[in-house]
Each structure stands twice: as structure tokens, then as C-alpha cells.
CSV table of C-alpha atoms and ligand atoms in Angstrom, one decimal:
chain,number,residue,atom,x,y,z
G,144,MET,CA,35.8,34.9,6.7
G,145,GLY,CA,37.5,31.7,7.9
G,146,TYR,CA,35.4,29.2,6.1
G,147,LYS,CA,33.4,28.8,2.9
G,148,ASP,CA,30.4,26.6,3.8
G,149,LEU,CA,29.2,24.1,6.4
G,150,ARG,CA,31.7,21.5,5.3
G,151,GLU,CA,34.7,23.7,5.7
G,152,TRP,CA,33.3,24.9,9.0
G,153,LEU,CA,33.0,21.2,10.2
G,154,THR,CA,36.7,20.7,9.3
G,155,LYS,CA,37.6,23.7,11.5
G,156,VAL,CA,35.4,22.5,14.3
G,157,ALA,CA,37.1,19.1,14.1
G,158,ALA,CA,40.4,20.9,14.4
G,159,LEU,CA,39.1,22.6,17.6
G,160,GLN,CA,38.3,19.1,18.8
G,161,GLN,CA,34.7,20.0,19.2
G,162,LEU,CA,33.1,17.6,16.7
G,163,LYS,CA,31.8,14.2,17.8
G,164,LYS,CA,30.9,11.7,15.2
G,165,ILE,CA,28.4,9.0,16.1
G,166,ASN,CA,27.5,6.2,13.7
G,167,GLY,CA,24.5,4.0,13.8
G,168,ALA,CA,22.1,6.0,16.0
G,169,ASP,CA,18.4,5.8,15.0
G,170,TRP,CA,16.5,8.8,13.8
G,171,ASP,CA,13.6,7.5,16.0
G,172,LEU,CA,14.4,9.1,19.4
G,173,GLU,CA,18.0,8.0,19.7
G,174,MET,CA,19.6,11.0,18.0
G,175,GLY,CA,17.5,13.3,20.1
G,176,ALA,CA,18.2,11.5,23.4
G,177,ILE,CA,21.9,11.2,22.8
G,178,THR,CA,22.1,15.0,22.1
G,179,GLU,CA,20.1,15.7,25.3
G,180,LEU,CA,22.4,13.5,27.3
G,181,ILE,CA,25.5,15.2,25.9
G,182,TYR,CA,24.1,18.7,26.6
G,183,ARG,CA,22.6,18.0,30.0
G,184,ASP,CA,24.9,15.4,31.5
G,185,GLY,CA,28.1,15.7,29.6
G,186,LYS,CA,31.4,17.1,31.0
G,187,GLY,CA,33.4,19.9,29.5
G,188,VAL,CA,32.6,21.9,26.4
G,189,PRO,CA,29.7,20.1,24.6
G,190,PRO,CA,30.6,19.3,21.0
G,191,ALA,CA,28.7,19.5,17.8
G,192,VAL,CA,27.3,16.1,17.1
G,193,LEU,CA,27.3,14.6,13.6
G,194,PHE,CA,25.3,11.4,13.1
G,195,ASP,CA,26.0,9.1,10.2
G,196,LYS,CA,25.1,5.6,9.1
G,197,VAL,CA,21.6,6.2,10.4
G,198,PRO,CA,19.7,2.8,10.2
G,199,GLY,CA,17.6,2.7,7.0
G,200,TYR,CA,19.5,5.6,5.3
G,201,PRO,CA,22.5,5.6,3.0
G,202,GLU,CA,25.9,6.3,4.6
G,203,GLY,CA,26.7,10.0,4.1
G,204,PHE,CA,23.1,11.1,4.7
G,205,ARG,CA,23.9,12.9,8.0
G,206,ALA,CA,22.3,14.9,10.8
G,207,LEU,CA,24.1,17.6,12.7
G,208,PHE,CA,23.2,18.9,16.2
G,209,GLY,CA,24.7,21.5,18.5
G,210,MET,CA,26.2,23.5,15.7
G,211,THR,CA,27.0,26.8,17.4
G,212,CYS,CA,26.6,25.9,21.0
G,213,SER,CA,30.0,26.7,22.3
G,214,ILE,CA,31.9,29.9,22.7
G,215,GLU,CA,34.7,28.7,20.4
G,216,ARG,CA,32.3,27.5,17.7
G,217,MET,CA,30.4,30.8,17.8
G,218,ALA,CA,33.5,32.9,17.5
G,219,LEU,CA,34.5,30.7,14.5
G,220,THR,CA,31.1,31.1,12.9
G,221,LEU,CA,31.0,34.9,13.4
G,222,GLY,CA,34.6,35.4,12.3
G,223,PHE,CA,35.6,36.7,15.7
G,224,PRO,CA,39.0,36.3,17.4
G,225,PRO,CA,39.0,33.8,20.2
G,226,VAL,CA,37.2,35.1,23.4
G,227,LYS,CA,37.4,33.9,27.0
G,228,ASN,CA,33.7,33.7,28.0
G,229,GLY,CA,30.1,34.4,27.1
G,230,ILE,CA,30.0,37.9,28.2
G,231,GLU,CA,33.1,38.8,26.1
G,232,LEU,CA,31.4,37.2,23.1
G,233,VAL,CA,28.4,39.3,23.8
G,234,GLN,CA,30.6,42.4,23.9
G,235,THR,CA,32.3,41.5,20.6
G,236,TYR,CA,29.0,40.9,18.9
G,237,ARG,CA,27.7,44.2,20.2
G,238,ASP,CA,30.8,46.0,19.0
G,239,LYS,CA,30.1,44.6,15.5
G,240,LEU,CA,26.5,45.8,15.6
G,241,LYS,CA,27.6,49.4,16.5
G,242,ASP,CA,28.7,50.2,12.9
G,243,PHE,CA,27.0,47.3,11.3
G,244,ARG,CA,26.8,47.3,7.5
G,245,PRO,CA,24.4,44.7,6.0
G,246,VAL,CA,25.7,43.1,2.7
G,247,ALA,CA,23.1,42.1,0.2
G,248,PRO,CA,23.3,38.5,-1.2
G,249,LYS,CA,24.7,37.8,-4.7
G,250,THR,CA,22.9,35.6,-7.2
G,251,VAL,CA,25.0,32.9,-8.8
G,252,THR,CA,23.8,30.5,-11.5
G,253,GLU,CA,25.3,27.3,-10.1
G,254,GLY,CA,25.5,26.0,-6.6
G,255,ALA,CA,26.3,22.7,-4.8
G,256,ILE,CA,22.6,22.7,-3.7
G,257,PHE,CA,21.7,21.8,-7.3
G,258,GLU,CA,23.8,18.6,-7.3
G,259,ASN,CA,20.6,16.6,-6.9
G,260,VAL,CA,17.1,17.8,-7.8
G,261,ASP,CA,13.9,15.8,-7.2
G,262,ARG,CA,10.8,17.2,-8.8
G,263,GLY,CA,7.1,16.5,-8.6
G,264,GLU,CA,6.4,12.7,-8.3
G,265,ASN,CA,10.0,12.1,-7.2
G,266,VAL,CA,9.7,14.3,-4.2
G,267,ASN,CA,10.3,12.4,-0.9
G,268,VAL,CA,11.3,14.5,2.1
G,269,LEU,CA,11.8,11.3,4.1
G,270,LYS,CA,14.8,10.4,2.1
G,271,PHE,CA,16.6,12.5,4.8
G,272,PRO,CA,17.0,11.1,8.3
G,273,ALA,CA,14.5,13.6,9.9
G,274,PRO,CA,14.5,12.8,13.6
G,275,MET,CA,11.7,12.0,15.9
G,276,LEU,CA,13.2,14.2,18.6
G,277,HIS,CA,11.2,13.7,21.8
G,278,GLU,CA,8.9,10.9,22.9
G,279,ASP,CA,5.7,13.0,22.8
G,280,ASP,CA,6.3,14.8,19.5
G,281,GLY,CA,3.5,14.6,17.0
G,282,GLY,CA,5.9,13.6,14.2
G,283,ARG,CA,9.3,13.7,12.7
G,284,TYR,CA,10.8,17.2,12.4
G,285,ILE,CA,12.8,17.9,9.3
G,286,GLY,CA,13.1,21.6,10.2
G,287,THR,CA,14.6,22.7,13.5
G,288,GLY,CA,18.0,24.0,12.6
G,289,CYS,CA,16.5,25.4,9.4
G,290,LEU,CA,15.7,28.6,7.5
G,291,VAL,CA,12.1,29.2,6.4
G,292,ILE,CA,12.4,31.6,3.5
G,293,THR,CA,9.5,33.9,2.4
G,294,ARG,CA,9.1,37.1,0.5
G,295,ASP,CA,6.8,40.0,1.5
G,296,PRO,CA,4.3,40.1,-1.4
G,297,GLU,CA,3.9,43.9,-1.0
G,298,GLU,CA,7.2,45.2,0.2
G,299,GLY,CA,9.3,42.7,-1.7
G,300,TRP,CA,11.9,41.9,1.0
G,301,VAL,CA,13.0,38.3,1.8
G,302,ASN,CA,12.9,37.0,5.3
G,303,PHE,CA,14.0,33.8,6.9
G,304,GLY,CA,13.4,32.6,10.3
G,305,THR,CA,13.9,29.3,12.1
G,306,TYR,CA,10.4,27.9,12.4
G,307,ARG,CA,9.8,24.2,13.2
G,308,VAL,CA,8.8,22.0,10.3
G,309,MET,CA,7.1,18.7,10.8
G,310,VAL,CA,6.8,16.0,8.2
G,311,HIS,CA,3.2,14.9,7.3
G,312,ASP,CA,4.2,12.6,4.5
G,313,GLU,CA,6.6,12.3,1.6
G,314,LYS,CA,5.3,15.4,-0.1
G,315,SER,CA,3.9,17.6,2.6
G,316,VAL,CA,5.2,19.3,5.8
G,317,ALA,CA,3.8,21.6,8.4
G,318,PHE,CA,5.4,24.8,9.5
G,319,TYR,CA,4.6,26.5,12.8
G,320,ILE,CA,5.2,30.3,13.0
G,321,SER,CA,4.2,32.1,16.1
G,322,PRO,CA,2.0,35.2,15.7
G,323,GLY,CA,4.0,38.4,15.2
G,324,LYS,CA,7.0,36.6,13.6
G,325,HIS,CA,8.0,38.0,10.2
G,326,GLY,CA,7.3,34.8,8.4
G,327,ASN,CA,3.8,34.8,9.9
G,328,LEU,CA,3.3,38.4,8.8
G,329,HIS,CA,4.4,37.5,5.3
G,330,ARG,CA,2.2,34.4,5.2
G,331,ARG,CA,-0.8,36.3,6.4
G,332,LYS,CA,-0.5,38.8,3.5
G,333,TYR,CA,-0.8,35.9,0.9
G,334,PHE,CA,-3.5,34.2,2.9
G,335,GLU,CA,-5.7,37.3,3.2
G,336,LYS,CA,-5.7,37.6,-0.6
G,337,LYS,CA,-6.3,33.8,-0.8
G,338,GLU,CA,-3.1,33.5,-2.8
G,339,PRO,CA,-0.6,30.6,-2.4
G,340,CYS,CA,2.4,31.6,-0.2
G,341,PRO,CA,5.6,30.5,-1.8
G,342,VAL,CA,8.1,29.1,0.7
G,343,VAL,CA,11.5,27.4,0.9
G,344,VAL,CA,12.7,25.4,3.9
G,345,CYS,CA,16.4,25.2,3.9
G,346,ALA,CA,17.3,22.4,6.2
G,347,GLY,CA,21.1,22.5,6.2
G,348,GLN,CA,23.4,25.5,5.7
G,349,ASP,CA,26.3,27.7,6.8
G,350,PRO,CA,25.8,28.1,10.6
G,351,VAL,CA,26.0,31.9,10.3
G,352,LEU,CA,22.7,31.8,8.5
G,353,PHE,CA,21.2,29.8,11.4
G,354,LEU,CA,22.4,32.4,13.9
G,355,ALA,CA,20.6,35.1,11.8
G,356,SER,CA,17.6,33.0,11.3
G,357,GLY,CA,16.9,32.1,14.9
G,358,ASN,CA,17.2,35.6,16.4
G,359,GLU,CA,15.2,38.8,16.0
G,360,VAL,CA,16.7,40.7,13.1
G,361,SER,CA,14.8,44.0,12.5
G,362,TYR,CA,11.6,44.0,10.5
G,363,GLY,CA,12.3,44.7,6.8
G,364,LEU,CA,16.0,43.8,7.0
G,365,SER,CA,16.6,40.5,5.3
G,366,GLU,CA,18.5,37.9,7.3
G,367,TYR,CA,20.6,37.3,4.1
G,368,ASP,CA,21.9,40.9,4.4
G,369,TYR,CA,22.4,40.6,8.1
G,370,ALA,CA,24.4,37.3,7.8
G,371,GLY,CA,26.3,38.9,4.8
G,372,GLY,CA,27.3,41.7,7.2
G,373,PHE,CA,28.8,39.2,9.6
G,374,LYS,CA,30.5,37.3,6.8
G,375,GLY,CA,31.9,40.5,5.3
G,376,GLU,CA,30.9,39.2,1.9
G,377,PRO,CA,27.6,38.5,0.1
G,378,ILE,CA,25.9,35.2,0.7
G,379,GLU,CA,25.7,33.5,-2.6
G,380,VAL,CA,22.2,32.4,-3.6
G,381,VAL,CA,20.5,30.5,-6.4
G,382,HIS,CA,16.9,30.9,-7.2
G,383,GLY,CA,14.3,28.1,-6.7
G,384,GLU,CA,12.7,26.9,-9.9
G,385,TYR,CA,9.2,26.9,-8.5
G,386,THR,CA,9.2,29.9,-6.2
G,387,GLY,CA,12.0,32.1,-7.5
G,388,LEU,CA,13.0,32.5,-3.8
G,389,PRO,CA,16.7,32.8,-3.0
G,390,ILE,CA,18.4,29.7,-1.6
G,391,PRO,CA,21.9,29.6,-0.2
G,392,ALA,CA,24.0,28.2,-3.1
G,393,SER,CA,26.1,26.0,-0.8
G,394,ALA,CA,23.1,24.8,1.3
G,395,GLU,CA,22.8,21.1,2.0
G,396,ILE,CA,19.0,20.5,1.6
G,397,ALA,CA,16.1,22.7,0.5
G,398,LEU,CA,12.4,22.0,0.1
G,399,GLU,CA,10.5,24.3,-2.1
G,400,GLY,CA,6.7,24.6,-2.3
G,401,GLU,CA,3.7,26.6,-1.3
G,402,ALA,CA,1.1,26.9,1.4
G,403,PHE,CA,-2.6,27.8,1.1
G,404,TYR,CA,-4.8,29.6,3.6
G,405,ASP,CA,-7.4,26.8,3.9
G,406,ASP,CA,-5.0,23.8,3.7
G,407,LEU,CA,-4.3,23.0,7.3
G,408,LYS,CA,-3.3,19.8,9.2
G,409,ASP,CA,-2.4,19.1,12.8
G,410,GLU,CA,1.1,20.1,13.8
G,411,GLY,CA,2.7,19.2,17.1
G,412,PRO,CA,3.0,18.6,19.9
G,413,PHE,CA,6.7,19.4,19.9
G,414,GLY,CA,9.2,19.6,22.8
G,415,GLU,CA,9.7,23.3,23.1
G,416,TRP,CA,12.5,25.6,24.2
G,417,THR,CA,10.8,26.6,27.4
G,418,GLY,CA,11.2,23.0,28.5
G,419,TYR,CA,7.6,22.0,28.0
G,420,TYR,CA,5.1,20.8,25.5
G,421,ALA,CA,3.0,24.0,25.8
G,422,SER,CA,1.4,24.7,22.4
G,423,GLY,CA,0.1,21.2,22.0
G,424,GLY,CA,-1.2,20.0,18.6
G,425,ARG,CA,-3.3,22.3,16.4
G,426,PRO,CA,-4.1,22.8,12.7
G,427,GLU,CA,-1.4,24.7,10.9
G,428,PRO,CA,-0.7,25.5,7.3
G,429,VAL,CA,0.8,22.7,5.2
G,430,ILE,CA,3.6,23.2,2.7
G,431,ARG,CA,3.0,21.2,-0.5
G,432,VAL,CA,6.6,20.4,-1.6
G,433,LYS,CA,7.2,20.7,-5.3
G,434,ASN,CA,11.0,20.4,-5.5
G,435,VAL,CA,13.7,19.1,-3.3
G,436,TYR,CA,17.3,20.1,-3.8
G,437,PHE,CA,20.3,18.5,-2.0
G,438,ARG,CA,24.0,18.1,-2.1
G,439,ASN,CA,25.7,14.8,-2.4
G,440,ASP,CA,25.9,13.3,1.1
G,441,PRO,CA,23.7,16.0,2.5
G,442,ILE,CA,23.8,17.2,6.1
G,443,LEU,CA,20.5,17.9,7.8
G,444,CYS,CA,21.0,20.6,10.5
G,445,CYS,CA,19.0,20.0,13.6
G,446,ALA,CA,18.3,21.6,17.0
G,447,ARG,CA,16.7,19.8,19.9
G,448,PRO,CA,14.8,22.2,22.1
G,449,GLY,CA,13.7,20.9,25.5
G,450,ARG,CA,14.3,21.3,29.2
G,451,PRO,CA,17.4,23.6,29.3
G,452,PRO,CA,20.3,23.5,28.7
G,453,SER,CA,19.8,22.3,25.2
G,454,ASP,CA,22.0,22.1,22.1
G,455,TYR,CA,21.4,25.5,20.6
G,456,LEU,CA,20.6,27.7,23.7
G,457,LEU,CA,24.0,29.2,24.4
G,458,SER,CA,24.3,30.7,21.0
G,459,LYS,CA,20.7,32.0,21.2
G,460,CYS,CA,21.5,33.6,24.6
G,461,VAL,CA,24.7,35.3,23.3
G,462,VAL,CA,23.1,36.7,20.2
G,463,LYS,CA,19.9,37.9,22.1
G,464,SER,CA,22.1,39.5,24.7
G,465,ALA,CA,24.0,41.4,22.1
G,466,MET,CA,20.9,42.4,20.2
G,467,ILE,CA,19.1,43.7,23.3
G,468,TRP,CA,22.2,45.6,24.3
G,469,ASP,CA,22.4,47.2,20.8
G,470,GLU,CA,18.7,48.1,20.9
G,471,LEU,CA,19.1,49.7,24.4
G,472,GLU,CA,21.8,51.9,23.1
G,473,LYS,CA,19.9,52.7,19.9
G,474,ALA,CA,17.0,53.8,22.2
G,475,GLY,CA,19.4,56.2,23.8
G,476,ILE,CA,20.1,54.5,27.1
G,477,PRO,CA,23.6,55.3,28.2
G,478,ASN,CA,26.1,53.4,30.2
G,479,VAL,CA,24.9,49.8,29.7
G,480,ARG,CA,27.7,47.6,31.0
G,481,GLY,CA,26.4,44.2,30.1
G,482,VAL,CA,23.4,42.1,29.1
G,483,TRP,CA,22.8,38.4,29.7
G,484,CYS,CA,19.8,36.4,28.6
G,485,HIS,CA,20.0,33.3,30.9
G,486,GLU,CA,19.8,29.9,29.4
G,487,ALA,CA,17.4,28.8,32.0
G,488,GLY,CA,14.9,31.3,30.5
G,489,GLY,CA,15.6,30.0,27.0
G,490,GLY,CA,17.2,33.4,26.2
G,491,ARG,CA,13.9,35.1,26.6
G,492,MET,CA,12.3,34.7,30.0
G,493,PHE,CA,15.1,35.7,32.4
G,494,ASN,CA,17.2,38.6,31.1
G,495,ILE,CA,19.6,40.7,33.0
G,496,VAL,CA,20.9,44.2,32.2
G,497,SER,CA,23.7,45.8,34.1
G,498,ILE,CA,24.1,49.6,34.0
G,499,GLU,CA,26.1,52.3,35.6
G,500,GLN,CA,23.2,54.3,37.1
G,501,SER,CA,23.6,57.8,35.8
G,502,TYR,CA,20.3,59.7,36.6
G,503,PRO,CA,17.0,59.1,38.4
G,504,GLY,CA,14.9,56.6,36.5
G,505,HIS,CA,17.7,55.2,34.4
G,506,SER,CA,17.3,51.7,35.8
G,507,LYS,CA,13.6,51.6,35.2
G,508,GLN,CA,14.0,52.9,31.7
G,509,ALA,CA,16.6,50.3,30.9
G,510,GLY,CA,14.4,47.5,32.2
G,511,MET,CA,11.3,48.7,30.4
G,512,VAL,CA,13.0,49.0,27.1
G,513,ALA,CA,14.8,45.7,27.5
G,514,SER,CA,11.4,44.0,28.1
G,515,GLN,CA,9.8,45.6,25.0
G,516,CYS,CA,12.4,46.1,22.3
G,517,HIS,CA,12.2,43.8,19.3
G,518,ALA,CA,14.8,41.3,20.5
G,519,GLY,CA,13.4,41.3,24.0
G,520,ALA,CA,9.7,41.5,23.7
G,521,TYR,CA,8.4,38.1,22.5
G,522,LEU,CA,7.6,35.7,25.4
G,523,GLY,CA,9.6,37.7,28.0
G,524,ARG,CA,9.0,37.3,31.7
G,525,PHE,CA,11.6,38.8,34.0
G,526,VAL,CA,14.1,41.6,33.3
G,527,ILE,CA,16.5,42.3,36.2
G,528,VAL,CA,18.5,45.5,36.2
G,529,VAL,CA,21.7,45.4,38.2
G,530,ASP,CA,24.5,47.8,39.0
G,531,GLU,CA,27.8,47.7,37.2
G,532,ASP,CA,29.5,45.7,39.9
G,533,ILE,CA,27.3,42.7,39.2
G,534,ASP,CA,28.3,40.4,36.3
G,535,PRO,CA,25.0,39.8,34.6
G,536,SER,CA,26.2,36.3,33.5
G,537,SER,CA,26.9,35.3,37.0
G,538,THR,CA,23.7,33.7,38.4
G,539,PHE,CA,25.0,33.9,41.9
G,540,ASP,CA,25.8,37.6,41.7
G,541,VAL,CA,22.5,38.4,40.1
G,542,LEU,CA,20.6,36.5,42.8
G,543,TRP,CA,22.6,38.2,45.5
G,544,ALA,CA,21.8,41.7,44.0
G,545,MET,CA,18.1,40.7,43.8
G,546,ALA,CA,18.1,39.4,47.4
G,547,SER,CA,20.0,42.3,48.9
G,548,ARG,CA,19.3,45.4,46.9
G,549,THR,CA,15.5,45.2,46.3
G,550,ASP,CA,12.5,46.0,48.3
G,551,PRO,CA,9.9,43.9,46.5
G,552,VAL,CA,7.1,46.4,47.0
G,553,GLU,CA,9.1,49.2,45.4
G,554,SER,CA,11.4,47.4,43.1
G,555,ILE,CA,9.1,45.2,41.0
G,556,GLU,CA,7.1,46.8,38.2
G,557,ILE,CA,4.5,44.7,36.4
G,558,ILE,CA,3.5,45.3,32.8
G,559,LYS,CA,0.4,43.6,31.6
G,560,ARG,CA,-0.8,42.4,28.2
G,561,CYS,CA,2.6,41.9,26.5
G,562,TRP,CA,3.6,39.9,23.5
G,563,SER,CA,3.5,36.2,24.3
G,564,GLY,CA,2.1,33.2,22.4
G,565,PRO,CA,1.0,29.6,22.4
G,566,LEU,CA,4.4,28.4,23.6
G,567,ASP,CA,4.1,30.1,26.9
G,568,PRO,CA,3.7,27.3,29.5
G,569,ARG,CA,2.1,29.6,32.0
G,570,ILE,CA,-0.9,30.6,29.9
G,571,PRO,CA,-3.8,28.2,29.9
G,572,VAL,CA,-4.6,26.4,26.7
G,573,GLY,CA,-7.1,28.4,24.7
G,574,LYS,CA,-6.1,31.7,26.2
G,575,LYS,CA,-2.7,32.0,24.7
G,576,GLY,CA,-1.6,35.5,23.5
G,577,PHE,CA,-0.7,38.0,26.2
G,578,ASN,CA,1.5,37.6,29.3
G,579,SER,CA,2.8,40.0,32.0
G,580,ARG,CA,6.4,41.1,32.8
G,581,ALA,CA,8.2,41.8,36.0
G,582,ILE,CA,10.9,44.5,35.7
G,583,ILE,CA,13.0,44.0,38.8
G,584,ASP,CA,15.1,47.0,39.7
G,585,ALA,CA,17.9,45.3,41.7
G,586,CYS,CA,20.2,48.4,41.6
G,587,ARG,CA,21.0,50.3,44.7
G,588,PRO,CA,18.2,53.0,45.1
G,589,TRP,CA,19.3,56.0,43.2
G,590,GLU,CA,18.5,58.5,45.9
G,591,TRP,CA,20.9,57.1,48.4
G,592,LYS,CA,23.0,54.8,46.4
G,593,ASP,CA,26.2,56.4,47.7
G,594,LYS,CA,25.1,55.8,51.3
G,595,PHE,CA,24.0,52.2,50.6
G,596,PRO,CA,25.8,49.9,53.0
G,597,LYS,CA,29.3,49.1,51.9
G,598,VAL,CA,30.0,45.6,50.4
G,599,VAL,CA,32.0,43.4,52.7
G,600,GLU,CA,34.9,42.2,50.6
G,601,SER,CA,38.6,42.7,50.7
G,602,SER,CA,40.0,45.7,48.9
G,603,PRO,CA,41.8,45.0,45.7
G,604,SER,CA,45.1,45.9,47.3
G,605,LEU,CA,44.6,43.6,50.2
G,606,ARG,CA,43.6,40.7,47.9
G,607,LYS,CA,46.7,41.3,45.8
G,608,LYS,CA,49.0,41.4,48.8
G,609,VAL,CA,47.6,38.3,50.3
G,610,LEU,CA,47.5,36.4,47.0
G,611,LYS,CA,51.1,37.2,46.4
G,612,LYS,CA,52.2,35.7,49.6
G,613,TRP,CA,49.6,32.8,50.0
G,614,HIS,CA,48.7,31.9,46.4
G,615,ASN,CA,50.2,28.4,46.5
G,616,VAL,CA,48.8,27.5,49.8
G,617,ILE,CA,45.3,28.7,49.0
G,618,PHE,CA,45.1,27.1,45.5
G,619,GLU,CA,47.3,24.0,45.9
O,88,LIG,C1,16.1,26.1,17.2
O,88,LIG,C2,15.0,27.2,17.1
O,88,LIG,C3,13.7,26.8,16.8
O,88,LIG,C4,12.7,27.8,16.7
O,88,LIG,N1,11.4,27.4,16.4
O,88,LIG,C5,10.5,28.3,16.2
O,88,LIG,C6,9.2,28.0,15.8
O,88,LIG,O1,8.8,26.8,15.6
O,88,LIG,N2,8.3,28.9,15.6
O,88,LIG,C7,8.6,30.3,15.8
O,88,LIG,O2,7.7,31.1,15.5
O,88,LIG,N3,9.8,30.7,16.2
O,88,LIG,C8,10.8,29.7,16.4
O,88,LIG,N4,12.0,30.1,16.8
O,88,LIG,C9,12.3,31.5,17.0
O,88,LIG,C10,12.5,32.3,15.7
O,88,LIG,O3,13.4,31.6,14.9
O,88,LIG,C11,13.0,33.7,16.0
O,88,LIG,O4,12.0,34.4,16.8
O,88,LIG,C12,13.4,34.5,14.8
O,88,LIG,O5,13.7,35.8,15.1
O,88,LIG,C13,12.2,34.5,13.8
O,88,LIG,O6,12.6,35.2,12.7
O,88,LIG,P1,11.8,36.6,12.3
O,88,LIG,O7,12.3,37.5,13.4
O,88,LIG,O8,12.3,36.9,11.0
O,88,LIG,O9,10.3,36.3,12.5
O,88,LIG,C14,13.0,29.1,16.9
O,88,LIG,C15,14.4,29.5,17.1
O,88,LIG,C16,15.3,28.5,17.2
O,88,LIG,C17,16.8,29.0,17.4
O,89,LIG,MN1,13.1,38.7,10.2
């Protein structure tokens, strides 16, 4: 792999000229708004943004946004050769998943994460510049680009997921995990037995861990093993003193503690990935923090969800696209030519699958599975299936196929009572849980696809001939 830890990774990102350092921005709304402006209004490839000299904090206590949110930074993170565009990155990721071999983590006795340890009375999670990200947030969020690590009390496997973590006070934080997520399933098992749920929030780490954490790795497979498979070597871990949970040895910041079933406090509202404050504020379990570990000059990893595009969405869309493609193939669906989860849908609500139609019902099958497989099921909305001549990552082409190849009464299938959750902006407050899906078959109808009107465009040979003669005039 091309880098050892987040710090080496940052050096490589600086060499790619994709690291922007900003000194003096305030944790209170400025870091968030600056990141939003860069990602929504900036020109060119948006950089990773490293904030330092945060007012009220020692120099060196930094916050990093937009880690993996460019094609080049993703390829670097995943150890891929340079690729041209998003769809090629999806293809490369999917190729990797085809004969994927997870690699279990390796326990080591020392790690940079133990450079500083605060225990008990000395715990103060606000010693890090946790940002107030959006104006209507219920508090400062120390966990957004984070890993929330838990162990299944019955099955023994370790999961981590990116679940938002809000600061209540110096020694307690809230964590919000949507129903059905693995961390939620683990937590429930402790809570049902009225036992404390041990948990570690890792709030700065190798970006490859963040990619594994924020996307749907299969139930029962530890994200450590998954990330190790991408790294091609075991992730080195140390074990927390209080929980025994594995923590990345080179992590920047880790909070260790436990949650109880009846210890709840309001969490949220929080600006969410759909672009809305949908889940509001509601009581959620509190983590009582027992120990804090951090490196010298620690880097807090952040993500700022909000109205798209935002600073982590591209990477989410690429990974989700590859995962859905992989699950389609594993479900036995042949001739998938591409998958793209559009950023406007937050990588979940507007997903496109392109296939080479091979038998009657093929397109419906692809759409149904894409809407219900593990990577595609949570909070989905639309799945659009297109023919192989449509680039699923080209919004224009997808809309053209929808506009011209569908007959709405025949082409749209609705599935009811699917997996959604409190973050769904279209479900009224108090009724959150299920939503419906539209599977839009925007392929030429199978029965007469060969007789479907011919597309009006110059033949490749005519294009080539004309381009050869007129290239300079056309593109001068
Ligand atoms: C930046 C970011 C923030 C996220 N915040 C949350 C969250 O607060 N709660 C949640 O349930 N999922 C959140 N997710 C989605 C989960 O990380 C994702 O569904 C992941 O697959 C969960 O891990 P699991 O599959 O092991 O449950 C977030 C993802 C990202 C990338
Ligand atoms: Mn998981």
C-alpha cells in the first residue's frame, strides 16, 4: 500500500496538490461553512481541507474535511492506479470485490494512539476542536468522519460504522445509529439484557477505514477485515484499556466508554446527508467516556453532510455503486454494465443500473435486487435501469432514457413498506420507518427492442471522418 497512516496519506495528498490548509477558522460554524462553500461553489477538483490554529485550541490540534472526496484521493486511499473518472473507479473497485480476500487485523502492543492518555477525571472530549457544523445543529459533533466500534456480545465479531456523535459535555457524548445498522443491532443485544454496551469512537484515522465504515459491508464481516483486504495487509490494532475493543494503532483520537439502555439524552437536530434536518432531536443513548487516547498534534476527521454536493458524497457514491454492482452479480444477475448512485440522492435515493438486456424480465430483476440488496436497501427511493448504451453516471443520458424509453404506466413498479428510517425527509415526523420504491425500467421494451426506433446520431465512421477533417475548426 502506498501510505502508512493518515499523516503519510496527507503528504501524498499535498503532492497531488489536493490539500488546502486553512489557519484561524473557528470551530463554531466557520469550518463547516467554509467546507460547504468549497464543495458547493468552488471550482475544479475540491481539495481535502485541513484546519489548524483553531481559536481557543493549541496549534496542531487540527480538523480535516473532505478526505476522500475526489477520484484521485480515492484511488490513492484504495491503492488503485490512477483512473480517469468516477465510473472507471467504480469498475476498479468492483474488480477488486470479485475475488476479494478479507485480511484480519493484527494486535500490536504499542501504537501512536497511546502517545497521550486521559483517564477518568481528566477526560475532556472538548479538548479537540469538535465543530458546530450547521446553524440549526443541536450541538458540536466530534464524530462525523469517525468509526464507532462495537462487538457482538453473542457472535463475537467487531463492527464499526460511521454514526454521528454529538458532544453533551466533557465526559459524555451521544451516538445516533439508525434502526437496522449493525451497530444498532449490537447495541440492542446489550440493552435487551440490561448490560452496558462497550463502545469506542475513533475520531481520526486512515481514510481507508472511513471508506469501510461509512458503507454497507456485509453483516458479520468486520470492517477491519474488509479494510485490511483493500490495504493488502492487516490493520494494526491496540486494545482499549476499559473495553478491550480493538482501536487502530495509528489512529489520531479515540474515545472509549460505555452506553446503558436507560441512559438517554437528546441528540440532534443535525444537518443530514439528504440535505434536510429530518430526524430532528430525540433521546438517544449516551456514551459515558472513560478514557481518551490521542496522538501528539491530533487530527480530528470530519464530514459535513448537508444539501448535496457535500464533502464526502463522491466517495460514498463510488463505493455504493461498486457494492451494489457486486451484490447484483452475486445474486446471479448477468451482464451488468455499470452502476451509479447519484450524488443528488446522497448515494442512496437515486441509483442507476445499466445492463445489456439478455432475457425477458432481466431489467426488472436487476432493478428489484438493486433496490433491496444490503448496499442498496436502506433509504432508497428510485432505481432506474437503463440499456448498455446509456452511461449511468451521465445525468443527461439517464434522463433522456427515462424520457424517451419509458411508458410510465408500464415502466414504473412501486414496492411498498421498504427499509427507511427517521432521516427520510418525506416521512412525517412520528411515522418514520417504511418508505416505498419506484423501480423505473428505462430500457427499450424487451419484446420489440430490436425494432425500437433508431437513435439519431452520426455513425462512428462518419464522426471519425468528419473529426479528422474538421477537428480544429470545431474545437478551436
Ligand atoms: C459521513 C457519514 C455519516 C453517517 N452518519 C450516520 C449516522 O449518524 N447514523 C447512521 O445510522 N448511519 C450513518 N451513516 C451511514 C453508515 O455509516 C453506513 O450505513 C454504514 O454502512 C453503517 O455501518 P454498518 O453497515 O456496519 O451498520 C453515515 C455515513 C457517512 C459516510
Ligand atoms: Mn457492518
